[in-house]
mmCIF file of C-alpha atoms in Angstrom:
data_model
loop_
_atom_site.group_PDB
_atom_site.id
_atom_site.type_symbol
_atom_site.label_atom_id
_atom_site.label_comp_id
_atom_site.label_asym_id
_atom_site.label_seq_id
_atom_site.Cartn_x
_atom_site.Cartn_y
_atom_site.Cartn_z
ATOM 1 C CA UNK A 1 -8.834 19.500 81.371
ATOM 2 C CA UNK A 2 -5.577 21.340 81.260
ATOM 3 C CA UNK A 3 -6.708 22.633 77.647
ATOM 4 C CA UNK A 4 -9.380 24.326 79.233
ATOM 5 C CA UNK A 5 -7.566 26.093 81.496
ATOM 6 C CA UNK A 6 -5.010 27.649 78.836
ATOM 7 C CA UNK A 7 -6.209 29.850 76.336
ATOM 8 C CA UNK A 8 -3.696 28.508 73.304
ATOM 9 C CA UNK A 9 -4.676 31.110 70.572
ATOM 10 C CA UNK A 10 -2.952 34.140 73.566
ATOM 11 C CA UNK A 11 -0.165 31.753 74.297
ATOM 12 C CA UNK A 12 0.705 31.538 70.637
ATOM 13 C CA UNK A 13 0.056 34.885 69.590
ATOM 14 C CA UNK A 14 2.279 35.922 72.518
ATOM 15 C CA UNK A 15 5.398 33.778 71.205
ATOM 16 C CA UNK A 16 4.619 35.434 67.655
ATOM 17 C CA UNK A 17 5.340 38.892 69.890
ATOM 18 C CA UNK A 18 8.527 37.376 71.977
ATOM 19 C CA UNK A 19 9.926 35.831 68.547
ATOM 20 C CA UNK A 20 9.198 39.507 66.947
ATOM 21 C CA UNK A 21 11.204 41.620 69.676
ATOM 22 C CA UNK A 22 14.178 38.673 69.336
ATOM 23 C CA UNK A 23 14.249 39.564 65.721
ATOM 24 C CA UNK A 24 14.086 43.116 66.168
ATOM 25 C CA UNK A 25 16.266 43.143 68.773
ATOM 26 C CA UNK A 26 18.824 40.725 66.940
ATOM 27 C CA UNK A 27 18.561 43.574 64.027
ATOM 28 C CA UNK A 28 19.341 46.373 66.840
ATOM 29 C CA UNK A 29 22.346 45.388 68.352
ATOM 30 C CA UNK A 30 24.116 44.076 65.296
ATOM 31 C CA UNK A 31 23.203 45.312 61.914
ATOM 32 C CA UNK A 32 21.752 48.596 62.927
ATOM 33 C CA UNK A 33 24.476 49.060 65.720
ATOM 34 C CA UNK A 34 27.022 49.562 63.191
ATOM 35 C CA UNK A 35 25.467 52.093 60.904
ATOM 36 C CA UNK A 36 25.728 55.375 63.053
ATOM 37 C CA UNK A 37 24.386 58.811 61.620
ATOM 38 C CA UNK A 38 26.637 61.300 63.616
ATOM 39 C CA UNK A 39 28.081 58.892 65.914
ATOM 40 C CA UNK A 40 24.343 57.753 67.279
ATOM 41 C CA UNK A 41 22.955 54.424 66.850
ATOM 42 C CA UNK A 42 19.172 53.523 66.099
ATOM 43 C CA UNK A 43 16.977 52.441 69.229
ATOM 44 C CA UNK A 44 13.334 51.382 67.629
ATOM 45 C CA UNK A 45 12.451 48.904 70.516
ATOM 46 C CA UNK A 46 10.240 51.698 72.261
ATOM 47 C CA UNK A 47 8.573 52.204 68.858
ATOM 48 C CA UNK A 48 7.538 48.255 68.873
ATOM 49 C CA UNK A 49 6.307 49.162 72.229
ATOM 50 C CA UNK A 50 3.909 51.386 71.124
ATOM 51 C CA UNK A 51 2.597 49.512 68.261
ATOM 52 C CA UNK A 52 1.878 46.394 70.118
ATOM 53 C CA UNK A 53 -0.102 48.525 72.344
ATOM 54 C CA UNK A 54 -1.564 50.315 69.729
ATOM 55 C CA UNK A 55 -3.131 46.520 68.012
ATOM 56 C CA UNK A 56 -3.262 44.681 71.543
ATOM 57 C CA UNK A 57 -4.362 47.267 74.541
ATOM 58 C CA UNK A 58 -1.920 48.864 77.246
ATOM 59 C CA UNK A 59 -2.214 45.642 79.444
ATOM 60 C CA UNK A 60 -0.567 43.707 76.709
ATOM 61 C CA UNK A 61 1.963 46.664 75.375
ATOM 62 C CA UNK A 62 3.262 47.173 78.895
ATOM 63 C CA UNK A 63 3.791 43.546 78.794
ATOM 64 C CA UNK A 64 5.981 43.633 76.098
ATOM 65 C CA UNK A 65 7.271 47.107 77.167
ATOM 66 C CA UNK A 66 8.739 44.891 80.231
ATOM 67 C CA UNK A 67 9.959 42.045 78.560
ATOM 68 C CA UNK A 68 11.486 44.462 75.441
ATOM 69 C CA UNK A 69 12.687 46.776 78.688
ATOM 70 C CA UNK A 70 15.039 43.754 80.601
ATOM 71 C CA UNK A 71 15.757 42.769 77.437
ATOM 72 C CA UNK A 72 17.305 46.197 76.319
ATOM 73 C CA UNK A 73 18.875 46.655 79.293
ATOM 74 C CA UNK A 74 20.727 43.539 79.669
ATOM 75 C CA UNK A 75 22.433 44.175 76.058
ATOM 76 C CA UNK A 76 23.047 48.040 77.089
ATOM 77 C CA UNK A 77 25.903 47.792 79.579
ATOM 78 C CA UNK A 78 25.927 51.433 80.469
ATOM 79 C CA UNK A 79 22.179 50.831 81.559
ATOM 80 C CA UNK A 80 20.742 49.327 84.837
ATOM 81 C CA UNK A 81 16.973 49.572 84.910
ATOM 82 C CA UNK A 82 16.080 52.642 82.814
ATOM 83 C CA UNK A 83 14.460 50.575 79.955
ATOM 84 C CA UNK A 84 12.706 48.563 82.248
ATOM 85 C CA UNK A 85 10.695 51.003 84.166
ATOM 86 C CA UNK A 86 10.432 53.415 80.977
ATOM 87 C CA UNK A 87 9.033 50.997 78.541
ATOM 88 C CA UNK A 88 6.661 49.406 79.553
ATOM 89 C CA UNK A 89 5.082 52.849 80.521
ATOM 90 C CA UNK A 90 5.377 53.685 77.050
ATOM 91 C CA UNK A 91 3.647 50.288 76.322
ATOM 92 C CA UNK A 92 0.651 51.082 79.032
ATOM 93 C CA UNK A 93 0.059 55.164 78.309
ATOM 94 C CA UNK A 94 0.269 54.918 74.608
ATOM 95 C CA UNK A 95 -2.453 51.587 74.755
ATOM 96 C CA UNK A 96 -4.708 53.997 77.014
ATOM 97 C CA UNK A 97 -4.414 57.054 74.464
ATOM 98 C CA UNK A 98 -5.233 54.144 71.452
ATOM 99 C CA UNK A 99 -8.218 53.182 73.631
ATOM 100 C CA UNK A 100 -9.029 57.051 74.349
ATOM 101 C CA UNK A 101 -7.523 59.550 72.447
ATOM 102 C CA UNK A 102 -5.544 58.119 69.275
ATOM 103 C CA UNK A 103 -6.598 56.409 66.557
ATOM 104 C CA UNK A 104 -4.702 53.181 64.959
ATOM 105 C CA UNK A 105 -3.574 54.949 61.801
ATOM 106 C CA UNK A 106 -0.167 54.979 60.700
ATOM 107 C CA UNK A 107 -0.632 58.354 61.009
ATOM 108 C CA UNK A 108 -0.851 58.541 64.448
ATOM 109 C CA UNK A 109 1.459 55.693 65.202
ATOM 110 C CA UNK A 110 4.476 57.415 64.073
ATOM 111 C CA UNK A 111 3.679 60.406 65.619
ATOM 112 C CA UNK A 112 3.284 58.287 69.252
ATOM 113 C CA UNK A 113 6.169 56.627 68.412
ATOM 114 C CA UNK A 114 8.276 59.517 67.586
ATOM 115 C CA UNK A 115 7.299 60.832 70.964
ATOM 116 C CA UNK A 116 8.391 57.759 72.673
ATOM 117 C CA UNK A 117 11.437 57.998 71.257
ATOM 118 C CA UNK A 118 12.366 61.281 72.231
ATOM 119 C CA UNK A 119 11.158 60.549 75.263
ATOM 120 C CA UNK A 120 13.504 57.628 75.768
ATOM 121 C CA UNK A 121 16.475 59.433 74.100
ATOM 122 C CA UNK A 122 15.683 62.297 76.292
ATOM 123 C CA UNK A 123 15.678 59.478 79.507
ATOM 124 C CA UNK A 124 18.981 58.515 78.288
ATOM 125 C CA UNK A 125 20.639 61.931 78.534
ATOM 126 C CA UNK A 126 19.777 62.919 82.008
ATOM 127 C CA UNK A 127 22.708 61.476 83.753
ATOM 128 C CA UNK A 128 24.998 62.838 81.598
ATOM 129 C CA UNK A 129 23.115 66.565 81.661
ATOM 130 C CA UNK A 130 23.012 65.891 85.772
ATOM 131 C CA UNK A 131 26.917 65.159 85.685
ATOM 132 C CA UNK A 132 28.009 68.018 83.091
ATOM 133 C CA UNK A 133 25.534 70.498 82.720
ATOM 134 C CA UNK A 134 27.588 72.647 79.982
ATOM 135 C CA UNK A 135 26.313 69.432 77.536
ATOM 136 C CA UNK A 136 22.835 70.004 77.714
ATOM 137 C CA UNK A 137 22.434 72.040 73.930
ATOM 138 C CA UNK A 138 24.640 68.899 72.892
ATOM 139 C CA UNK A 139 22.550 66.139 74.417
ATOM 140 C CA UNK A 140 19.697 67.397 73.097
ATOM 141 C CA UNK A 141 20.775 67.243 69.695
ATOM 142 C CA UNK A 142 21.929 64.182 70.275
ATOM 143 C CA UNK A 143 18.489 63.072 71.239
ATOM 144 C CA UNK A 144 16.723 65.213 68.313
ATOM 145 C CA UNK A 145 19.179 63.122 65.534
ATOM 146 C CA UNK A 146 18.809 59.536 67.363
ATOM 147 C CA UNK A 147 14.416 60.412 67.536
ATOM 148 C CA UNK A 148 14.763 60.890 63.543
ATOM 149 C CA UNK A 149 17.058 58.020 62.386
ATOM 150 C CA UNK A 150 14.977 55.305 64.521
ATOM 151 C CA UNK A 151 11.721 56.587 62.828
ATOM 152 C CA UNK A 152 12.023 54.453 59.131
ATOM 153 C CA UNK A 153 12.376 51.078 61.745
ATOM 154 C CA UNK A 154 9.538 52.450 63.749
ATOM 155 C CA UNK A 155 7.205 52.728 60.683
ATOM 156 C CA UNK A 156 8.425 49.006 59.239
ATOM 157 C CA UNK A 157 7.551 48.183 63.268
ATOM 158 C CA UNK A 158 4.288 49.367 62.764
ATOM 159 C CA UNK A 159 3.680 47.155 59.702
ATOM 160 C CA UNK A 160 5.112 44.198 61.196
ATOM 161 C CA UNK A 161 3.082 44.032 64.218
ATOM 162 C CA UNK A 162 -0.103 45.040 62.516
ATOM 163 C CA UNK A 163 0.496 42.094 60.153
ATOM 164 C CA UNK A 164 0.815 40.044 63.191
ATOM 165 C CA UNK A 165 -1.875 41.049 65.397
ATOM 166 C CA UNK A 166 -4.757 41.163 62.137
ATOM 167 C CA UNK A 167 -2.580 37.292 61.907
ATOM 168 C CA UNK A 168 -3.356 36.212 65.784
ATOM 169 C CA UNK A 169 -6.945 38.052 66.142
ATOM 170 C CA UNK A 170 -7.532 36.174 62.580
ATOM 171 C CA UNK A 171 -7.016 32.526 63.818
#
């Protein structure tokens, strides 16, 4: 009875996804925190975002937008609750434009994904353009350099979750 209630093939695939982002996130904060181009670290979590919800639908990506979102901002100390309102948008809006507008090609992942991470860099910098507005030119570039050195992990994201969703729509 309680096996008919629980759908076991979702449940697993969905601890494939949780185990993913502890992985990737393992990889974020310690071997990728410490090799900096120009002082700014890699942030490809928003990337995984958007390819979950590219394989899975917005429903599931802003899912795992929320649970990659508290997870990113409990290791951030110098954020409260900017990753988890922005990505799970990311997860929902770039599902909808993979249901509407985009298709799944690599292609058009990375571009998504580049967006969403200029989008979240962008997110990052506001307080500090709000507090010193002189820093804006600075921030941006800031923003520009950590969009392009978090695009290689987006595009091994993008292979990883493909691998697992063709693995959990397989069984």
């Amino acid at each position: 009875m309680f096996a008919d209630v629980i759908d076991f093939k979702k449940l697993r695939l969905a601890l494939v996804y949780i185990l993913c982002l502890a992985v990737m996130m393992f990889f974020q904060d310690t071997v990728f925190a410490r090799l900096g181009l120009f002082g700014v670290k890699m942030l490809f979590i928003p990337a995984a975002c958007v390819a979950v919800s590219l394989f899975e639908g917005g429903f599931r990506g802003g899912l795992f937008g929320l649970l990659a979102g508290l997870l990113c901002d409990l290791s951030f100390p110098e954020s409260t609750f900017l990753f988890t309102l922005l990505f799970p948008a990311i997860g929902f809006i770039s599902g909808l434009a993979a249901e509407f507008w985009i298709s799944h090609s690599f292609t058009a992942y990375m571009a998504t994904a580049g967006f969403a991470l200029l989008v979240t860099a962008l997110c990052q910098m506001v307080r500090v353009i709000i507090v010193e507005p002189g820093s804006a030119l600075t921030c941006l570039l800031t923003a520009l350099v950590q969009t392009l050195w978090s695009l290689p992990m987006a595009a091994v994201s993008y292979t990883v979750i493909k691998r697992i969703s063709r693995w959990g729509n397989k069984r």
